[in-house]
PDB file of C-alpha atoms in Angstrom:
ATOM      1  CA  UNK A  20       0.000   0.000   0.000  1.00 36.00           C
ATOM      2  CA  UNK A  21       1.091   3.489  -1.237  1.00 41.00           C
ATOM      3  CA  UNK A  22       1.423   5.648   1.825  1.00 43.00           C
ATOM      4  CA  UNK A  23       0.451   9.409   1.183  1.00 49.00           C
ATOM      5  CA  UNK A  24       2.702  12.059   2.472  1.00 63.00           C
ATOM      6  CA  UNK A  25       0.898  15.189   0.787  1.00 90.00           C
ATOM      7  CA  UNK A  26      -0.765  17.471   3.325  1.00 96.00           C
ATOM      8  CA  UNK A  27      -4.365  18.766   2.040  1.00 98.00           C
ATOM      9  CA  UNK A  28      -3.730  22.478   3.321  1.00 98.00           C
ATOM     10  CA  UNK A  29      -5.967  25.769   2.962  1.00 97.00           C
ATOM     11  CA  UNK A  30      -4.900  29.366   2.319  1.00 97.00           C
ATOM     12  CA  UNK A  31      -8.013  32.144   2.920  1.00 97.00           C
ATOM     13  CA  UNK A  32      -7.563  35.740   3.111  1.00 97.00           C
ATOM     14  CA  UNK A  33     -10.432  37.254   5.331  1.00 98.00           C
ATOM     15  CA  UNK A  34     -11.434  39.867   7.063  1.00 98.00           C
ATOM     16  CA  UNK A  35     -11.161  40.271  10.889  1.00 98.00           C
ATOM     17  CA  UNK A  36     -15.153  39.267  11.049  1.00 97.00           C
ATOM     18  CA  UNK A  37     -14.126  36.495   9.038  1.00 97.00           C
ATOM     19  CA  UNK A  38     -15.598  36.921   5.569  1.00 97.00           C
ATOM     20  CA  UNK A  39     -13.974  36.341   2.508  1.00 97.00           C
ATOM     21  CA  UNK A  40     -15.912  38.332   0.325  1.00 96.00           C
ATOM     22  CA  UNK A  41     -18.656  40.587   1.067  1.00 95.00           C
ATOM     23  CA  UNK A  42     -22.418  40.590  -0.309  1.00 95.00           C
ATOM     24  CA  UNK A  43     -23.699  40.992  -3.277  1.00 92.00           C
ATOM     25  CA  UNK A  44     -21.280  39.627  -5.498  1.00 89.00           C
ATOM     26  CA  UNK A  45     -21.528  39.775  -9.363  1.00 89.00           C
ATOM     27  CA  UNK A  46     -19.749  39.222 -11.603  1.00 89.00           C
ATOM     28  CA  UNK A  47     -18.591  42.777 -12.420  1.00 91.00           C
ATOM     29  CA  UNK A  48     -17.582  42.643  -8.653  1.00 93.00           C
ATOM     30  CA  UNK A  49     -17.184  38.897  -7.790  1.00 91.00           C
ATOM     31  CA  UNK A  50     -16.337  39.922  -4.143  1.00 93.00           C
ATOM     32  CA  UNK A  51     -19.474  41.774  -3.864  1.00 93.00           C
ATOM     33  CA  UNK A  52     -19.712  44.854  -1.044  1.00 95.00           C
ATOM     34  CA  UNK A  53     -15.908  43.823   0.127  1.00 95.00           C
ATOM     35  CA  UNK A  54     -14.677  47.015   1.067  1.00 92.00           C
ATOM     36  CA  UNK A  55     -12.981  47.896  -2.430  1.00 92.00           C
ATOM     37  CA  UNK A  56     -13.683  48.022  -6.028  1.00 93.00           C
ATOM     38  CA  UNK A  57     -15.204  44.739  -6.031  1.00 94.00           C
ATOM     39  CA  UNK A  58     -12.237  42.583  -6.960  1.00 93.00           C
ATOM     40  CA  UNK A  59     -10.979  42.021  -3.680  1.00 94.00           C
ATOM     41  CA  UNK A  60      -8.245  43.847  -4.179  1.00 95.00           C
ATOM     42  CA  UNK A  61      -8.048  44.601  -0.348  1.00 96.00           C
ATOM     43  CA  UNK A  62      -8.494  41.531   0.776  1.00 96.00           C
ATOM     44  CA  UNK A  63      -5.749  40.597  -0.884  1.00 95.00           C
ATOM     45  CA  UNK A  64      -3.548  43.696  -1.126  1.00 96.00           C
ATOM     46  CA  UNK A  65      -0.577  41.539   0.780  1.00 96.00           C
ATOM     47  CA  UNK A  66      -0.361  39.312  -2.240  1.00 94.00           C
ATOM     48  CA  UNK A  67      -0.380  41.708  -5.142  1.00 92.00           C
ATOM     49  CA  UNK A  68       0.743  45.287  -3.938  1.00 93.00           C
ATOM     50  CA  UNK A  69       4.019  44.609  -1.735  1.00 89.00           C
ATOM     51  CA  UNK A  70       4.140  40.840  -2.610  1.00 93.00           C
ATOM     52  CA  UNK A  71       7.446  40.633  -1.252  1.00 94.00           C
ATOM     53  CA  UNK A  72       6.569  41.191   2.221  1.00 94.00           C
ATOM     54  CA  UNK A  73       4.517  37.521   2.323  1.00 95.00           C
ATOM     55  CA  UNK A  74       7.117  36.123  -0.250  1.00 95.00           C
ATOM     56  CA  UNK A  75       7.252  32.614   2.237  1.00 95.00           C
ATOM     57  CA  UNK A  76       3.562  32.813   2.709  1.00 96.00           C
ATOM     58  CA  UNK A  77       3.127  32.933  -1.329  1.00 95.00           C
ATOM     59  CA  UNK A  78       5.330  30.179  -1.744  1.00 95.00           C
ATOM     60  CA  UNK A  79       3.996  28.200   0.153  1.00 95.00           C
ATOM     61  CA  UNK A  80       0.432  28.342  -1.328  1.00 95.00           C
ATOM     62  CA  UNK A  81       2.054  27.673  -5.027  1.00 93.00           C
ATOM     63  CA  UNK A  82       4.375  24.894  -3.753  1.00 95.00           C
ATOM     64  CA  UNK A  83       1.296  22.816  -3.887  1.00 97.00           C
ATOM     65  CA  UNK A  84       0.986  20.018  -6.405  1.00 97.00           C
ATOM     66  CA  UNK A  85      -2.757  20.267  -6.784  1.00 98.00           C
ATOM     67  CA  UNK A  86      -5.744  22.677  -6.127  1.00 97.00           C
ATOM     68  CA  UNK A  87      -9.447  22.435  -5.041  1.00 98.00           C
ATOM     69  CA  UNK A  88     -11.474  25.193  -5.982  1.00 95.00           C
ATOM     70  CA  UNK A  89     -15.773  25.854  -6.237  1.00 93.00           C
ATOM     71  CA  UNK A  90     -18.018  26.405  -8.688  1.00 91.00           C
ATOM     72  CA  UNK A  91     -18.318  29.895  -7.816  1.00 88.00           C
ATOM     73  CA  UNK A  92     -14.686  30.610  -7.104  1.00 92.00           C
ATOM     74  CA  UNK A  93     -14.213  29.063 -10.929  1.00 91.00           C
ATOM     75  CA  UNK A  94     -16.417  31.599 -12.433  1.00 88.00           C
ATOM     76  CA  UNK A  95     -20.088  33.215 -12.558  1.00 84.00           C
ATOM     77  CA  UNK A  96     -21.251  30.269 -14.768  1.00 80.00           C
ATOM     78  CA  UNK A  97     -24.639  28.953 -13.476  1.00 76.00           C
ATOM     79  CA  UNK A  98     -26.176  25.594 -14.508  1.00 76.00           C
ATOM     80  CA  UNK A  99     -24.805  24.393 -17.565  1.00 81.00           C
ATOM     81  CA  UNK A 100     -21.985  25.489 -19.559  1.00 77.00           C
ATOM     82  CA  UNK A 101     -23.688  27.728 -21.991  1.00 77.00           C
ATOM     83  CA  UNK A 102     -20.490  29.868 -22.574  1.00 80.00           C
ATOM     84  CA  UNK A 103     -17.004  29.516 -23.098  1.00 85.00           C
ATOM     85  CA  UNK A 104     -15.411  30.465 -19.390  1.00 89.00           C
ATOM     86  CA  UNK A 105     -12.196  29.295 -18.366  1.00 87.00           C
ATOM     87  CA  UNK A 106     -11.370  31.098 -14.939  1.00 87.00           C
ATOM     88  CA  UNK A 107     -11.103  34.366 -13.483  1.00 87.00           C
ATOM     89  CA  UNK A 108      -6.940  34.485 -14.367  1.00 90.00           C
ATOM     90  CA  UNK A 109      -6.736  34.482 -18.160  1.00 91.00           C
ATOM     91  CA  UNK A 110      -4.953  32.478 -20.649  1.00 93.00           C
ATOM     92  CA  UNK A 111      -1.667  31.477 -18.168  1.00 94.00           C
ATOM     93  CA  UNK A 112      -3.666  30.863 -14.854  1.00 94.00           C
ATOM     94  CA  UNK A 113      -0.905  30.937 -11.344  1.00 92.00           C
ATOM     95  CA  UNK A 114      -1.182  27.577 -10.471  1.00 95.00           C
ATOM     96  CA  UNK A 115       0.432  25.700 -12.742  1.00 95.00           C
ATOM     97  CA  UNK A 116      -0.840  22.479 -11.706  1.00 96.00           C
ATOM     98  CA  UNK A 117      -3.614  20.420 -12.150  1.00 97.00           C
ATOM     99  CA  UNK A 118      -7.101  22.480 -10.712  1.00 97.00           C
ATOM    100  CA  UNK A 119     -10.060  19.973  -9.647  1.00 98.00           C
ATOM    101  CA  UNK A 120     -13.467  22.272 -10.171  1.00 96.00           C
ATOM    102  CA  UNK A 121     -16.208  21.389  -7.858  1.00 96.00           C
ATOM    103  CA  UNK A 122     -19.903  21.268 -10.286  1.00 94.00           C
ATOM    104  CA  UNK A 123     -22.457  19.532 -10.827  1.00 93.00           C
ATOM    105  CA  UNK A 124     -22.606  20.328 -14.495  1.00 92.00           C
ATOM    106  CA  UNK A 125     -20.390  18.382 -16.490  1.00 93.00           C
ATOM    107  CA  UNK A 126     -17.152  19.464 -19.066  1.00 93.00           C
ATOM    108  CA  UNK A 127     -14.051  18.233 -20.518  1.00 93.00           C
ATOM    109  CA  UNK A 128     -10.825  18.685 -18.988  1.00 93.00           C
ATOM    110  CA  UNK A 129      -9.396  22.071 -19.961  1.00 94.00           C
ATOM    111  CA  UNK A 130      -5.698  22.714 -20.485  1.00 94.00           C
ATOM    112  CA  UNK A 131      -4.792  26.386 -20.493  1.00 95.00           C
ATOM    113  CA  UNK A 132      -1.092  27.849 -20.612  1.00 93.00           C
ATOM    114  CA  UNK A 133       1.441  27.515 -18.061  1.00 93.00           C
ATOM    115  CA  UNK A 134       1.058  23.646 -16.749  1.00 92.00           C
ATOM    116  CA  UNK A 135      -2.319  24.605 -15.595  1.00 95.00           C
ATOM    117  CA  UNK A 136      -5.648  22.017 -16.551  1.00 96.00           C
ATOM    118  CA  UNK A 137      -8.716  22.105 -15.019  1.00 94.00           C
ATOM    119  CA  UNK A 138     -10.424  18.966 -14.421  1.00 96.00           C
ATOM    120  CA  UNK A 139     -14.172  19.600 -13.605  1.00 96.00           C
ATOM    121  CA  UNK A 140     -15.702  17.259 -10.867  1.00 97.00           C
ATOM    122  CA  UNK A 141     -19.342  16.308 -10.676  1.00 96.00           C
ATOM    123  CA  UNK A 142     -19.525  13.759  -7.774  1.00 96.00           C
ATOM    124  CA  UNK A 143     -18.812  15.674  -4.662  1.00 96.00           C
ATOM    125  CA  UNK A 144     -15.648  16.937  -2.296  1.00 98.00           C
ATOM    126  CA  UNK A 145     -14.445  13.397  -1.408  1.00 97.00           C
ATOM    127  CA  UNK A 146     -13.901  12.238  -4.986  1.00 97.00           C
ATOM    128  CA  UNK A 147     -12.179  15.660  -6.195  1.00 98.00           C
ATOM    129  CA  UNK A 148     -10.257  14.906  -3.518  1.00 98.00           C
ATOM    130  CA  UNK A 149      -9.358  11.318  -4.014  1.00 97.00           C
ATOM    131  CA  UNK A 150      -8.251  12.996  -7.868  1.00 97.00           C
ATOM    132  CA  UNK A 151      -6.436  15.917  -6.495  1.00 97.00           C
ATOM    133  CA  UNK A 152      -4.089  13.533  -4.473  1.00 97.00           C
ATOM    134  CA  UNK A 153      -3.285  11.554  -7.172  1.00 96.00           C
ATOM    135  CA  UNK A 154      -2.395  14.128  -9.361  1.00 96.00           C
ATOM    136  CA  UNK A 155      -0.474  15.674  -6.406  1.00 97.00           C
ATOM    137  CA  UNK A 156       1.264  12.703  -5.728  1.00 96.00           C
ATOM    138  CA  UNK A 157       3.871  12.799  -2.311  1.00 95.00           C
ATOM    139  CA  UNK A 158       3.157  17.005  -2.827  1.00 97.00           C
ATOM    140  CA  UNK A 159       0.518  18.788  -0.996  1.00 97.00           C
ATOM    141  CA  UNK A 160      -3.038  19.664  -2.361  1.00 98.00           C
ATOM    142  CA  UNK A 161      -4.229  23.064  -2.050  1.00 98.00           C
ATOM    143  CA  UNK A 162      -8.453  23.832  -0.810  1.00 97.00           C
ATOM    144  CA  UNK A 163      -8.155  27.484  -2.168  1.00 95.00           C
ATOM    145  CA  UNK A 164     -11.522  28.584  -1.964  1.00 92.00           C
ATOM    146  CA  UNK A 165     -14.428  29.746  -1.782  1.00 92.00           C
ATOM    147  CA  UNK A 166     -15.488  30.176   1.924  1.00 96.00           C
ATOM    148  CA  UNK A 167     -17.949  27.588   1.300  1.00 95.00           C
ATOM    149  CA  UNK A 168     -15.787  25.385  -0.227  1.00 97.00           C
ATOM    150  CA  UNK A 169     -13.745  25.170   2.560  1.00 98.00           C
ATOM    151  CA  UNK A 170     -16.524  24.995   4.794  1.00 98.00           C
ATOM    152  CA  UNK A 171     -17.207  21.453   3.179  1.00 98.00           C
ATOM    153  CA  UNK A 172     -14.015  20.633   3.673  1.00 98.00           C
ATOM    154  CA  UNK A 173     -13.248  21.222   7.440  1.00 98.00           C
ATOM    155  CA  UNK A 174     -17.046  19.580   8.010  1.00 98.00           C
ATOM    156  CA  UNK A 175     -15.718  16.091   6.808  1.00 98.00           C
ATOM    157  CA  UNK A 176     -12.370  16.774   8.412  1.00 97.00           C
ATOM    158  CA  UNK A 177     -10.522  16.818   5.282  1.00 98.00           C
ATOM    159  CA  UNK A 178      -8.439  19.758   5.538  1.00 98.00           C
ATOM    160  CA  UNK A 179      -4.725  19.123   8.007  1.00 98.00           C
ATOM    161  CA  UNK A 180      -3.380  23.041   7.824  1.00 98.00           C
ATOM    162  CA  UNK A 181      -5.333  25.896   8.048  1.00 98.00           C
ATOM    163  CA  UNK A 182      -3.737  29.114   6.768  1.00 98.00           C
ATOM    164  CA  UNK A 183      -5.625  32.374   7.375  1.00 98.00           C
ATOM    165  CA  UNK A 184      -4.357  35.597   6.324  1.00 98.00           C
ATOM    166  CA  UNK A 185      -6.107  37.934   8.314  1.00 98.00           C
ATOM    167  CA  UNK A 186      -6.605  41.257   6.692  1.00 98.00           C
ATOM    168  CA  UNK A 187      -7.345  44.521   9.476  1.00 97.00           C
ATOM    169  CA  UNK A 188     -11.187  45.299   8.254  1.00 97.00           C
ATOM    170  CA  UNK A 189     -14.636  43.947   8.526  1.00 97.00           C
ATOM    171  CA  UNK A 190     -17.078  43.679   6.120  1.00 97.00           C
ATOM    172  CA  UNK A 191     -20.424  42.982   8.348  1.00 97.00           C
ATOM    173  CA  UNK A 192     -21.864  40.766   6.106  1.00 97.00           C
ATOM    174  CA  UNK A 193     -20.821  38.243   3.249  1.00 96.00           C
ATOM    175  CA  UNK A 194     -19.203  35.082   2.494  1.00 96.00           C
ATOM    176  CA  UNK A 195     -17.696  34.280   5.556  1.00 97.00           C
ATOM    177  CA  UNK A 196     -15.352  31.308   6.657  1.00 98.00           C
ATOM    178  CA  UNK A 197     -16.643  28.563   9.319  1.00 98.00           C
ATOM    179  CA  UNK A 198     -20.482  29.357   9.146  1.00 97.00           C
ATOM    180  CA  UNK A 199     -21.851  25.930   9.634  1.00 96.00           C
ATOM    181  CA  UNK A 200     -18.714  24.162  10.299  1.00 98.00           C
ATOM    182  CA  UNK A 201     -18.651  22.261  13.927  1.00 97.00           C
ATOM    183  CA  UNK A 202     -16.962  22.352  16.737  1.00 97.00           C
ATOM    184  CA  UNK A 203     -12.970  22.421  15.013  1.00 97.00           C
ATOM    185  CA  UNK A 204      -9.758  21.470  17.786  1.00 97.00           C
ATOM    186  CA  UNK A 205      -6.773  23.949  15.842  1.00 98.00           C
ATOM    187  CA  UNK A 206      -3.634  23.986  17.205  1.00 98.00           C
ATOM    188  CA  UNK A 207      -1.745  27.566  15.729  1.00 98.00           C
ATOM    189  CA  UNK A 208       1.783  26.776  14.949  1.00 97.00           C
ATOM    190  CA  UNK A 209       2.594  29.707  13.474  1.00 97.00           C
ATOM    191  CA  UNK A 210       1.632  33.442  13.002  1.00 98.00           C
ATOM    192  CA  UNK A 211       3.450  36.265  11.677  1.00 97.00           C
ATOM    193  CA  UNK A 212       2.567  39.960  11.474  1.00 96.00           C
ATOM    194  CA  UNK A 213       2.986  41.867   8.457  1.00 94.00           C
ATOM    195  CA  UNK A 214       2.281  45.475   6.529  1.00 90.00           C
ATOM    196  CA  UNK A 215      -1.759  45.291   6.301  1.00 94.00           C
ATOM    197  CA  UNK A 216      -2.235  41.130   7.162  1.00 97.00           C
ATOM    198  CA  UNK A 217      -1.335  38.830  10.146  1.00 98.00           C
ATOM    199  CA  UNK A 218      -0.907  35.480   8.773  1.00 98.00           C
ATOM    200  CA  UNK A 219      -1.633  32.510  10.878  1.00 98.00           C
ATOM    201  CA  UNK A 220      -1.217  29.044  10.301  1.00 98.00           C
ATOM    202  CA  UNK A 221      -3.192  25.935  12.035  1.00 98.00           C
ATOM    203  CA  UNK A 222      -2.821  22.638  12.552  1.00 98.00           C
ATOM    204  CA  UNK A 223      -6.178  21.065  12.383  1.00 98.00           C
ATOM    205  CA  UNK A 224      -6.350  18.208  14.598  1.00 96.00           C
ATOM    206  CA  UNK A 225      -8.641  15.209  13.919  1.00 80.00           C
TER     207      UNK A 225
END
């Protein structure tokens, strides 16, 4: 028997009330009432405007050999695929690895530029799973979002490391991270303050 060394880790950025996007999102502002233009671009100013700052924190999320993403996280496609969408990120998406898309409306595999394919999955979080790991092989798969997504996730106590990246606002109402999600034992082995974001990593004990 193959033994599985991979970790199935989570990155989020949210608010200090938790939400990762506000309400009301479209999809000329798929973060809805977040603060910003719309785009999240506070949310997730760490990343993009002084990137070097969280340089390990980045690295770390694209070390990952595989990714785990929602319908809604994908794109503003509802029901069937009556139009050509492939992502929010263009023809070179950042991940450059395989990209399991939760749905429940099938579609072929899609390659796009860069190493990146998404595969679209139509049978639930445990299966994508069960494909993201072999894809991943010994390397770690990635639950990148949305909130709800990961709120599957840590309900079946799927998820090992928890990796919040707290941003110093609050958005009142939204998408927000653990609503509906039990009881959880974390144990924080990590946490780091930097310009506009504390990041804090958890172990999730099962």
């Amino acid at each position: 028997m193959t033994t599985v060394s991979g970790r199935v880790t989570c990155d989020l950025s949210i608010s200090a009330d938790g939400y990762s996007a506000g309400p009301g999102q479209t999809e000329e502002r798929p973060f809805g009432a977040d603060g910003g233009d719309g785009w999240g671009s506070k949310l997730h100013a760490w990343m993009f405007d002084d990137p070097e700052q969280s340089r390990a924190e980045i690295d770390r999320i694209n070390a990952a050999q595989a990714f785990i993403m929602g319908h809604d996280m994908f794109g503003p496609v509802r029901g069937d695929w009556d139009r050509e969408w492939n992502g929010w990120w263009g023809d070179n998406p950042p991940f450059h690895a395989p990209v399991f898309v939760l749905t429940h409306h099938p579609r072929d595999p899609q390659p796009m530029e860069g190493g990146s394919t998404y595969q679209f999955v139509t049978d639930g979080i445990e299966p994508a799973l069960k494909q993201a790991r072999n894809a991943a092989g010994d390397g770690d798969v990635s639950i990148i979002g949305g909130a709800a997504t990961i709120n599957q996730y840590l309900t079946a106590g799927l998820i090992d490391e928890l990796r919040l990246h707290v941003v110093p606002m609050t958005l009142g109402a939204g998408t927000r991270l653990f609503d509906g999600v039990p009881s959880l034992r974390l144990e924080q082995v990590a946490s780091r303050a930097a310009t506009g974001v504390t990041h804090l990593t958890y172990r999730v004990l099962h």
